[in-house]
XYZ file of C-alpha atoms in Angstrom:
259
model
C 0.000 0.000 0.000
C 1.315 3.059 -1.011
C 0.319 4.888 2.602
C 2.291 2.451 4.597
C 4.961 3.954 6.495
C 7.710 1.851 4.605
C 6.414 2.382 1.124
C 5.710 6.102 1.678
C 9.985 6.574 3.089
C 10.927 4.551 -0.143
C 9.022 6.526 -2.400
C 10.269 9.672 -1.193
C 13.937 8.540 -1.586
C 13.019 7.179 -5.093
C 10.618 9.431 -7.007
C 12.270 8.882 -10.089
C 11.253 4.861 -9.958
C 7.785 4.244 -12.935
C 6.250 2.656 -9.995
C 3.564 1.155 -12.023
C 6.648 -1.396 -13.664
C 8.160 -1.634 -10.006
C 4.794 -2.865 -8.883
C 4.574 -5.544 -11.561
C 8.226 -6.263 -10.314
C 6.914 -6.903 -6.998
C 3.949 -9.095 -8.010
C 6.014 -12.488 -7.825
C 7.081 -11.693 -4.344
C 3.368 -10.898 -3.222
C 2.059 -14.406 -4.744
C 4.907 -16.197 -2.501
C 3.983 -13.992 0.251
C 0.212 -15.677 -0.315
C 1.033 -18.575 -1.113
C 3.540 -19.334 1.728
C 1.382 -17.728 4.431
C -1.459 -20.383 3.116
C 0.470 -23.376 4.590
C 1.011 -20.946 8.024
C -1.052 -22.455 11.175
C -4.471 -20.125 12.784
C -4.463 -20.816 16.414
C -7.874 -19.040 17.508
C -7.954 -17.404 20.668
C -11.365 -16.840 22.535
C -13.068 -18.579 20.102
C -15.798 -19.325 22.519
C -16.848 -15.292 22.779
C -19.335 -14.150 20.281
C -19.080 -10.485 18.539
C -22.441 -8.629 17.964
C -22.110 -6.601 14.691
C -22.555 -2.673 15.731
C -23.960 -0.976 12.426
C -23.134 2.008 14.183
C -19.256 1.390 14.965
C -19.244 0.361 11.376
C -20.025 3.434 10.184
C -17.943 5.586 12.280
C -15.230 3.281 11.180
C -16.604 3.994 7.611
C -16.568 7.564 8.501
C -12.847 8.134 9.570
C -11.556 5.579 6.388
C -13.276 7.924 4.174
C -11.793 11.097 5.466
C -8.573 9.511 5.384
C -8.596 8.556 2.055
C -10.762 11.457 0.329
C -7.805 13.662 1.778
C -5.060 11.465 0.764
C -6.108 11.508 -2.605
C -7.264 15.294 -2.832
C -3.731 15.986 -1.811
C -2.247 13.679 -4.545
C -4.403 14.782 -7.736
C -5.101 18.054 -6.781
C -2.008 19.617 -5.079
C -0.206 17.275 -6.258
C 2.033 16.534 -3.532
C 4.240 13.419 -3.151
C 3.253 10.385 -1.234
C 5.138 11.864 2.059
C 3.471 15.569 1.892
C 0.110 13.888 1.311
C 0.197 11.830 4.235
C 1.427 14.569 6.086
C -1.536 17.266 4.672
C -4.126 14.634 5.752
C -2.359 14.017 9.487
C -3.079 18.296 9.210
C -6.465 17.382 8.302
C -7.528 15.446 10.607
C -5.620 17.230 13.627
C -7.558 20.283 12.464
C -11.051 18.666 12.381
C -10.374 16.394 15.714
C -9.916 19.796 17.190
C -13.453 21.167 15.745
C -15.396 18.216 16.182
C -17.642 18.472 19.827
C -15.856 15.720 21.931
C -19.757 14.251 23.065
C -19.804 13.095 19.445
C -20.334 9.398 19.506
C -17.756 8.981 16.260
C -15.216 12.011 18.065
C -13.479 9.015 20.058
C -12.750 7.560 16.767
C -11.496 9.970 15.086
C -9.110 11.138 17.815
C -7.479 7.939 17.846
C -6.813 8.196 14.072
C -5.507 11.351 14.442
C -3.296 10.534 17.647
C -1.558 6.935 15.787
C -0.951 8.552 12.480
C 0.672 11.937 14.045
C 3.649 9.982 16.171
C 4.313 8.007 12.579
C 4.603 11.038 10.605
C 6.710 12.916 12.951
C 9.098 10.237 12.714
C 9.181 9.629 8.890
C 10.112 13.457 9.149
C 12.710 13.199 11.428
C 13.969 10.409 9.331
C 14.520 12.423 6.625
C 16.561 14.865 8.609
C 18.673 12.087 9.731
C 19.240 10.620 6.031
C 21.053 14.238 5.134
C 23.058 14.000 8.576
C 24.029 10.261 7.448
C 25.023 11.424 3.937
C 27.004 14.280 5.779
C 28.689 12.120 7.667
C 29.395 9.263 5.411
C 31.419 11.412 3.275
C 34.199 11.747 5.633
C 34.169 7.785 6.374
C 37.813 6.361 5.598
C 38.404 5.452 2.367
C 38.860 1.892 2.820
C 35.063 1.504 4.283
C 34.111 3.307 0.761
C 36.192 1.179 -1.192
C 35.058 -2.460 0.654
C 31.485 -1.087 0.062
C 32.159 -0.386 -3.391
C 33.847 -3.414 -4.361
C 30.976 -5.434 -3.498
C 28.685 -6.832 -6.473
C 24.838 -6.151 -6.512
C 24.317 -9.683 -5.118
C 26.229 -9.448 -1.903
C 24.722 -5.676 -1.314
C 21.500 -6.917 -1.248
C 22.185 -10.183 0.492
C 23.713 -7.823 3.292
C 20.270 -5.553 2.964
C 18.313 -8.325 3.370
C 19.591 -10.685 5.952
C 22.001 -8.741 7.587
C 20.858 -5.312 7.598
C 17.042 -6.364 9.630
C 19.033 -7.332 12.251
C 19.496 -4.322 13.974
C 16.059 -4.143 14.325
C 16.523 -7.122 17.125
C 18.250 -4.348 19.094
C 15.643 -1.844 19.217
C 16.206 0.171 16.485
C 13.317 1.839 14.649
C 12.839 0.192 10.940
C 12.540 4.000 9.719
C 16.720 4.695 11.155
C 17.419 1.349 9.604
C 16.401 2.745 6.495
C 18.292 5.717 6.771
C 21.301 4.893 7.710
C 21.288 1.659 5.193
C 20.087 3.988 2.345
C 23.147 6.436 3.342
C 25.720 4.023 2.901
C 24.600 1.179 0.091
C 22.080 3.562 -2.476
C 24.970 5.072 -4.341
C 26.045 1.964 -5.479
C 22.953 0.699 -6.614
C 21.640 1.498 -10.128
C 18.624 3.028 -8.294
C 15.870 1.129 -10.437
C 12.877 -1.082 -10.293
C 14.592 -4.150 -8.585
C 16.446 -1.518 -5.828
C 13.160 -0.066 -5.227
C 11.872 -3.542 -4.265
C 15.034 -4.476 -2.357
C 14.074 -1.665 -0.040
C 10.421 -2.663 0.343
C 11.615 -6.161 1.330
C 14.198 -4.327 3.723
C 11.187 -2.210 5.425
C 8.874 -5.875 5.553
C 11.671 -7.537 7.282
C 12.614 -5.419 9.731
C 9.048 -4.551 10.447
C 8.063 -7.708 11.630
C 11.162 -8.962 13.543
C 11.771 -5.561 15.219
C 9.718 -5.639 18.755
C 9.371 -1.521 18.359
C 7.861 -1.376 15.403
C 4.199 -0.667 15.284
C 2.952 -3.655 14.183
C 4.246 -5.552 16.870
C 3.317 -3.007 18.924
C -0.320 -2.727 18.151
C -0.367 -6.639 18.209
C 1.346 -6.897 21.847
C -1.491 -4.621 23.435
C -4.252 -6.469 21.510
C -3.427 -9.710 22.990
C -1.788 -8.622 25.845
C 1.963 -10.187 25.356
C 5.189 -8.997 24.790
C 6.521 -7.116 21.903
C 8.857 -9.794 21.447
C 6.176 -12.583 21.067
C 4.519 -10.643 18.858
C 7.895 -9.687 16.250
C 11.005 -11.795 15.875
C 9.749 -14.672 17.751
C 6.740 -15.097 15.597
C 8.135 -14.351 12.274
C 11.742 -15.019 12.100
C 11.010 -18.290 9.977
C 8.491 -16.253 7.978
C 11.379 -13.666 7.319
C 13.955 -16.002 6.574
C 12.108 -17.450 3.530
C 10.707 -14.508 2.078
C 13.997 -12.935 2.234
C 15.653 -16.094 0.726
C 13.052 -16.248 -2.298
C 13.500 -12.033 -2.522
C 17.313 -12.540 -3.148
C 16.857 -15.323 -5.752
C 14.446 -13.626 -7.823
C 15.101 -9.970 -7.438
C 18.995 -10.962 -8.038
C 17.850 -13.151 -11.249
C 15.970 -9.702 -12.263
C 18.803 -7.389 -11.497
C 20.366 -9.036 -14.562
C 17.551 -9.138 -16.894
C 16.289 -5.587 -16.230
């Protein structure tokens, strides 16, 4: 989705990418995605409780998806602003009308929730940004040498390194948006900058943000079910991660030489 966190910080760093051909890149890996998640076991919890249907919650629900989007896609045909601005105008938005709204509003609790989870992610895809020009800043005075082991590397072992050695950090805490950042700082200039580097990056953000145990899926996921981050990132999906991964460094390396 192009309003994910990951695929908004991408796009920003590649504009220049025909994302319509990158998608149709990235079609293989979301079929294996499918595919392998369909032999994946469902353990049901509470199956026992029963959920009545509110018609009402639904459309509140209805009401703060359609906000979201009309916005997001005001900003993108009409101002035309990037992905990043437009998620940004509609955060704005929806600050701005949260504000108005009369908190006794049955569909006001709603919306300041919205407004409250997408304002922490936006602040930090900002600061992110910052931090990418301090990284390229600073990785121009790195010693020689570092350049020159980076450089020597071929396309294969940079993105075996994105992909499997790179996510890893995340197991320490770090966010998946710094991850980016710095690993964007040091490998993008010797990358061609294309199609199958766009999608390297995209499997880089998908990695990390399921084995790192502060990113906000496993965040969200811990205080639904009332576990640990950890239970609910690396522990869960590390085998998941590993395979993808593998399968992402086949093909995408196999299309790094045809495209």
């Amino acid at each position: 989705m192009p309003t994910t966190i990951g695929a908004a910080a991408v796009w920003a760093a590649m504009p220049d990418v025909p994302h319509l051909k990158a998608m149709l890149v990235g079609i293989p890996l979301f079929l294996f995605s499918i595919l392998f998640n369909q032999s994946a076991k469902v353990t049901v919890i509470a199956e026992n409780e029963t959920v009545t249907p509110s018609r009402d919650g639904m459309r509140y629900i209805l009401l703060c998806v359609g906000l979201f989007w009309g916005v997001f896609i005001f900003s993108l045909t009409v101002l035309n602003l990037n992905s990043l601005q437009s998620i940004a105008f509609t955060a704005v938005v929806l600050f701005v009308v949260d504000h108005l709204v009369k908190k006794d509003k049955p569909w006001a609790e709603q919306l300041t929730e919205s407004a409250q989870n997408i304002s922490g992610e936006v602040l930090l895809l900002l600061s992110c940004s910052v931090l990418t020009s301090v990284c390229w800043l600073l990785f121009s005075h790195v010693p020689e040498g570092i350049t020159a082991y980076v450089g020597g590397l071929t396309t294969l072992q940079i993105y075996a390194i994105i992909l499997f050695i790179v996510p890893l950090f995340g197991l320490l805490g770090i966010h998946p948006l710094i991850i980016f950042s710095i690993a964007w700082s040091i490998f993008s200039d010797y990358l061609t900058g294309g199609m199958v580097d766009y999608q390297i990056w995209i499997c880089l953000f998908i990695a990390t943000q399921l084995i790192s145990p502060v990113s906000v899926n496993a965040i969200f996921a811990a205080n639904s079910l009332n576990v640990s981050p950890s239970n609910t990132s690396f522990k869960m999906h590390y085998g998941y991660v590993l395979s993808f991964n593998l399968f992402a460094l086949v093909y995408l390396g196999a299309m790094s030489k045809i495209i």
